[in-house]
Tab-separated table of C-alpha atoms in Angstrom:
chain	number	residue	atom	x	y	z
J	1	UNK	CA	3.063	18.762	-46.828
J	2	UNK	CA	3.908	17.721	-49.970
J	3	UNK	CA	7.681	18.460	-51.069
J	4	UNK	CA	6.149	20.404	-54.489
J	5	UNK	CA	4.312	23.058	-52.109
J	6	UNK	CA	7.855	26.315	-50.820
J	7	UNK	CA	5.695	27.184	-48.467
J	8	UNK	CA	3.068	24.486	-46.083
J	9	UNK	CA	-0.006	24.805	-44.964
J	10	UNK	CA	1.751	25.344	-41.624
J	11	UNK	CA	3.048	28.321	-41.913
J	12	UNK	CA	-0.174	30.101	-43.038
J	13	UNK	CA	-1.625	32.710	-40.681
J	14	UNK	CA	-4.611	30.383	-38.652
J	15	UNK	CA	-7.231	33.115	-40.560
J	16	UNK	CA	-5.592	31.525	-44.035
J	17	UNK	CA	-5.251	27.600	-42.271
J	18	UNK	CA	-8.779	28.006	-41.125
J	19	UNK	CA	-9.994	28.954	-44.670
J	20	UNK	CA	-8.843	26.063	-45.637
J	21	UNK	CA	-10.535	24.571	-43.367
J	22	UNK	CA	-13.267	25.699	-43.691
J	23	UNK	CA	-13.786	25.233	-47.979
J	24	UNK	CA	-12.854	21.672	-47.229
J	25	UNK	CA	-16.042	21.251	-45.067
J	26	UNK	CA	-18.314	23.735	-47.335
J	27	UNK	CA	-15.766	23.731	-50.588
J	28	UNK	CA	-19.508	22.122	-52.325
J	29	UNK	CA	-21.388	25.867	-50.793
J	30	UNK	CA	-18.212	28.131	-51.620
J	31	UNK	CA	-18.289	26.711	-55.050
J	32	UNK	CA	-21.562	26.902	-55.953
J	33	UNK	CA	-21.555	30.583	-54.797
J	34	UNK	CA	-18.701	32.310	-56.521
J	35	UNK	CA	-20.417	30.280	-59.600
J	36	UNK	CA	-23.279	32.012	-58.549
J	37	UNK	CA	-22.862	35.057	-56.523
J	38	UNK	CA	-26.238	36.282	-56.798
J	39	UNK	CA	-27.439	33.620	-54.366
J	40	UNK	CA	-25.691	36.016	-51.120
J	41	UNK	CA	-25.185	38.746	-52.831
J	42	UNK	CA	-28.228	40.414	-51.049
J	43	UNK	CA	-27.722	38.533	-47.967
J	44	UNK	CA	-26.007	39.690	-44.783
J	45	UNK	CA	-23.765	36.966	-44.873
J	46	UNK	CA	-21.787	38.427	-48.052
J	47	UNK	CA	-18.995	40.300	-45.528
J	48	UNK	CA	-18.602	37.137	-43.563
J	49	UNK	CA	-18.051	35.694	-47.236
J	50	UNK	CA	-16.382	37.868	-48.724
J	51	UNK	CA	-13.713	38.361	-45.476
J	52	UNK	CA	-13.634	34.192	-45.946
J	53	UNK	CA	-12.325	34.185	-49.702
J	54	UNK	CA	-10.362	37.310	-48.737
J	55	UNK	CA	-7.910	34.316	-46.241
J	56	UNK	CA	-8.348	31.855	-48.966
J	57	UNK	CA	-7.086	33.841	-51.772
J	58	UNK	CA	-4.255	35.384	-49.971
J	59	UNK	CA	-3.260	31.097	-48.524
J	60	UNK	CA	-2.710	30.656	-51.792
J	61	UNK	CA	-1.134	33.574	-53.509
J	62	UNK	CA	1.677	32.513	-50.639
J	63	UNK	CA	2.107	28.917	-51.055
J	64	UNK	CA	3.976	28.303	-54.696
J	65	UNK	CA	4.641	24.923	-55.926
J	66	UNK	CA	8.715	24.259	-56.350
J	67	UNK	CA	8.582	21.587	-59.610
J	68	UNK	CA	6.599	20.906	-62.186
J	69	UNK	CA	3.378	18.511	-61.417
J	70	UNK	CA	1.464	16.587	-63.729
J	71	UNK	CA	-2.342	17.598	-62.918
J	72	UNK	CA	-5.613	15.953	-63.729
J	73	UNK	CA	-9.240	17.259	-63.605
J	74	UNK	CA	-12.356	15.695	-65.420
J	75	UNK	CA	-15.214	16.655	-68.056
J	76	UNK	CA	-18.981	15.361	-66.342
J	77	UNK	CA	-20.741	13.430	-69.518
J	78	UNK	CA	-24.214	16.505	-69.265
J	79	UNK	CA	-21.342	18.599	-70.900
J	80	UNK	CA	-18.208	16.518	-72.902
J	81	UNK	CA	-20.221	15.271	-76.777
J	82	UNK	CA	-20.468	19.479	-76.595
J	83	UNK	CA	-16.895	20.640	-75.284
J	84	UNK	CA	-15.369	17.611	-77.642
J	85	UNK	CA	-18.174	18.974	-80.722
J	86	UNK	CA	-16.274	22.010	-80.231
J	87	UNK	CA	-12.853	21.123	-79.922
J	88	UNK	CA	-13.536	19.378	-83.189
J	89	UNK	CA	-12.383	15.952	-81.359
J	90	UNK	CA	-14.189	12.562	-82.597
J	91	UNK	CA	-15.984	12.188	-79.662
J	92	UNK	CA	-15.111	7.694	-80.297
J	93	UNK	CA	-11.184	9.236	-80.029
J	94	UNK	CA	-8.665	8.707	-82.707
J	95	UNK	CA	-5.054	6.809	-82.547
J	96	UNK	CA	-2.854	7.852	-79.837
J	97	UNK	CA	-1.659	10.672	-82.091
J	98	UNK	CA	-0.827	14.291	-80.089
J	99	UNK	CA	-2.561	17.142	-81.958
J	100	UNK	CA	-2.222	20.729	-81.040
J	101	UNK	CA	-2.976	22.220	-84.394
J	102	UNK	CA	-7.136	22.178	-83.023
J	103	UNK	CA	-8.307	25.826	-82.586
J	104	UNK	CA	-8.023	27.004	-78.526
J	105	UNK	CA	-10.828	27.360	-76.665
J	106	UNK	CA	-11.168	29.155	-72.742
J	107	UNK	CA	-13.066	27.536	-70.264
J	108	UNK	CA	-13.267	29.734	-67.503
J	109	UNK	CA	-14.333	29.244	-63.972
J	110	UNK	CA	-15.639	31.512	-61.216
J	111	UNK	CA	-14.593	29.164	-58.118
J	112	UNK	CA	-11.306	27.601	-57.788
J	113	UNK	CA	-9.924	24.909	-59.810
J	114	UNK	CA	-9.946	21.839	-58.067
J	115	UNK	CA	-6.728	18.803	-59.633
J	116	UNK	CA	-6.086	15.896	-58.713
J	117	UNK	CA	-2.212	14.399	-59.100
J	118	UNK	CA	-4.142	11.018	-59.820
J	119	UNK	CA	-6.343	10.516	-63.160
J	120	UNK	CA	-7.177	7.051	-61.703
J	121	UNK	CA	-8.986	8.966	-58.949
J	122	UNK	CA	-10.601	11.422	-61.558
J	123	UNK	CA	-11.707	8.709	-64.318
J	124	UNK	CA	-12.581	6.023	-61.357
J	125	UNK	CA	-15.067	8.641	-60.251
J	126	UNK	CA	-16.535	9.490	-63.908
J	127	UNK	CA	-19.517	7.675	-64.518
J	128	UNK	CA	-18.548	4.439	-66.121
J	129	UNK	CA	-19.390	2.836	-69.364
J	130	UNK	CA	-17.143	1.931	-71.652
J	131	UNK	CA	-19.702	2.158	-74.908
J	132	UNK	CA	-18.303	5.805	-74.205
J	133	UNK	CA	-15.002	7.992	-74.404
J	134	UNK	CA	-13.696	9.827	-70.916
J	135	UNK	CA	-12.560	13.492	-71.532
J	136	UNK	CA	-9.872	14.077	-68.865
J	137	UNK	CA	-8.277	17.323	-68.764
J	138	UNK	CA	-4.024	17.784	-68.101
J	139	UNK	CA	-1.664	20.796	-67.070
J	140	UNK	CA	1.220	19.945	-66.539
J	141	UNK	CA	1.647	22.899	-63.393
J	142	UNK	CA	5.054	25.503	-64.177
J	143	UNK	CA	6.957	26.202	-60.521
J	144	UNK	CA	6.084	28.986	-59.422
J	145	UNK	CA	2.239	29.061	-59.539
J	146	UNK	CA	0.052	29.858	-56.662
J	147	UNK	CA	-1.778	26.497	-55.397
J	148	UNK	CA	-1.897	25.051	-51.864
J	149	UNK	CA	-2.590	21.019	-51.331
J	150	UNK	CA	-5.694	20.656	-49.273
J	151	UNK	CA	-4.558	16.691	-48.359
J	152	UNK	CA	-1.523	15.500	-46.974
J	153	UNK	CA	-0.451	13.872	-49.499
J	154	UNK	CA	-0.790	16.091	-51.869
J	155	UNK	CA	-2.239	14.389	-54.186
J	156	UNK	CA	-4.999	17.507	-54.533
J	157	UNK	CA	-3.888	21.264	-55.790
J	158	UNK	CA	-6.144	23.912	-55.286
J	159	UNK	CA	-5.691	26.885	-57.504
J	160	UNK	CA	-7.097	29.972	-57.735
J	161	UNK	CA	-9.887	31.495	-58.032
J	162	UNK	CA	-11.943	33.250	-61.409
J	163	UNK	CA	-8.919	31.063	-63.668
J	164	UNK	CA	-9.478	30.887	-67.491
J	165	UNK	CA	-7.929	28.126	-69.080
J	166	UNK	CA	-6.690	27.344	-72.771
J	167	UNK	CA	-7.189	23.465	-74.142
J	168	UNK	CA	-3.477	23.510	-76.442
J	169	UNK	CA	-3.784	19.924	-77.763
J	170	UNK	CA	-5.093	16.333	-77.188
J	171	UNK	CA	-4.515	12.548	-77.444
J	172	UNK	CA	-5.879	9.061	-76.810
J	173	UNK	CA	-4.613	6.969	-74.374
J	174	UNK	CA	-6.543	3.661	-72.752
J	175	UNK	CA	-7.144	3.324	-68.929
J	176	UNK	CA	-8.541	0.504	-68.355
J	177	UNK	CA	-9.828	-0.434	-71.481
J	178	UNK	CA	-11.758	2.931	-71.736
J	179	UNK	CA	-10.312	4.899	-74.382
J	180	UNK	CA	-10.205	8.409	-72.701
J	181	UNK	CA	-9.374	11.262	-74.317
J	182	UNK	CA	-6.763	14.003	-72.579
J	183	UNK	CA	-7.236	17.222	-73.282
J	184	UNK	CA	-3.787	19.805	-72.619
J	185	UNK	CA	-5.005	23.105	-70.724
J	186	UNK	CA	-2.990	25.802	-69.302
J	187	UNK	CA	-4.121	28.403	-66.789
J	188	UNK	CA	-3.807	32.179	-69.321
J	189	UNK	CA	-5.654	34.085	-65.954
J	190	UNK	CA	-6.748	34.808	-62.765
J	191	UNK	CA	-8.578	36.105	-60.137
J	192	UNK	CA	-10.832	39.423	-59.716
J	193	UNK	CA	-13.704	40.570	-58.064
J	194	UNK	CA	-15.621	38.168	-56.744
J	195	UNK	CA	-18.997	39.957	-58.460
K	1	UNK	CA	-21.155	16.782	-52.674
K	2	UNK	CA	-19.718	13.414	-54.560
K	3	UNK	CA	-15.640	13.045	-55.606
K	4	UNK	CA	-16.702	13.108	-59.636
K	5	UNK	CA	-18.262	16.991	-58.567
K	6	UNK	CA	-15.734	18.220	-56.880
K	7	UNK	CA	-12.785	16.405	-59.128
K	8	UNK	CA	-14.849	17.352	-62.956
K	9	UNK	CA	-15.796	20.176	-64.766
K	10	UNK	CA	-20.413	20.046	-65.227
K	11	UNK	CA	-22.143	22.399	-67.761
K	12	UNK	CA	-23.269	25.065	-65.208
K	13	UNK	CA	-19.661	25.294	-63.367
K	14	UNK	CA	-17.634	26.772	-66.877
K	15	UNK	CA	-18.183	28.724	-69.703
K	16	UNK	CA	-16.746	28.313	-72.714
K	17	UNK	CA	-15.448	29.906	-76.055
K	18	UNK	CA	-13.455	30.218	-78.382
K	19	UNK	CA	-10.001	31.446	-77.345
K	20	UNK	CA	-9.343	34.997	-79.685
K	21	UNK	CA	-6.032	33.870	-79.792
K	22	UNK	CA	-3.892	31.306	-81.797
K	23	UNK	CA	-1.175	28.987	-79.663
K	24	UNK	CA	2.353	29.945	-79.273
K	25	UNK	CA	4.759	27.618	-80.468
K	26	UNK	CA	5.694	27.568	-76.856
K	27	UNK	CA	2.383	26.293	-75.831
K	28	UNK	CA	3.224	23.523	-78.603
K	29	UNK	CA	5.615	22.082	-77.209
K	30	UNK	CA	4.559	21.816	-73.673
K	31	UNK	CA	0.982	20.511	-74.951
K	32	UNK	CA	2.747	18.071	-76.675
K	33	UNK	CA	5.029	17.305	-73.517
K	34	UNK	CA	1.918	17.458	-71.301
K	35	UNK	CA	-0.040	15.186	-73.206
K	36	UNK	CA	2.255	12.486	-73.678
K	37	UNK	CA	3.592	12.154	-69.738
K	38	UNK	CA	-0.578	12.454	-69.160
K	39	UNK	CA	-0.478	9.832	-71.280
K	40	UNK	CA	1.483	7.622	-69.591
K	41	UNK	CA	0.078	8.390	-66.505
K	42	UNK	CA	-3.194	6.894	-67.662
K	43	UNK	CA	-1.927	4.527	-68.705
K	44	UNK	CA	-0.555	3.438	-65.686
K	45	UNK	CA	-2.874	4.029	-63.973
K	46	UNK	CA	-5.048	1.493	-66.038
K	47	UNK	CA	-2.782	-1.812	-64.989
K	48	UNK	CA	-2.793	-0.715	-61.669
K	49	UNK	CA	-6.927	-0.292	-61.308
K	50	UNK	CA	-7.362	-3.796	-60.661
K	51	UNK	CA	-11.138	-3.579	-62.439
K	52	UNK	CA	-13.014	-6.830	-62.923
């Protein structure tokens, strides 16, 4: 278990451990329902889903980071252009300066937020077009943040659901000759009723 | 689910709106630190990617 989590997954109770294992298997479905609860709300499985989310939330609340971690998450091509326009960040990237006077924007994620400690893992999986600038978010976690490592290496960290993130600045860097716009974010709140 | 779906936000996943506040000086300082570290990490990741 990674050393940055003060409480390791094996210390979780069986229900919480099972919930994390279930999340690893059915991540796509769980995230889809959290983002679109009406898909399941009127069905008899809703009670079981709420119980699962309760165990996942409890696992997250019991696992806190002991130190800062630099974490990354990507942004798909279907929204990156609009997003950069909203933030007034040049889509072609800048000159590498650090900018913190952007108008802050909120990103509301109804599901859990998954980050990677490896920016290459995020960038490698984004559709690659060398004419297009890639957009990646960077979050420097705080000691005491609730987060669970969902792989043995601790390279993928799951953060609480229904989080609101705020953009705090931008810069650019070259990754393997491809320009990357980096947007820094902070969490401003999380965790409410599912729907 | 592909890796890029898991580690990236898509349009249907999130809601975006302008924040009803300005950033504190502390948040700006943290942003500067985050961005400098992130830029270094991305450059280093690119050096090691070994792409042809």
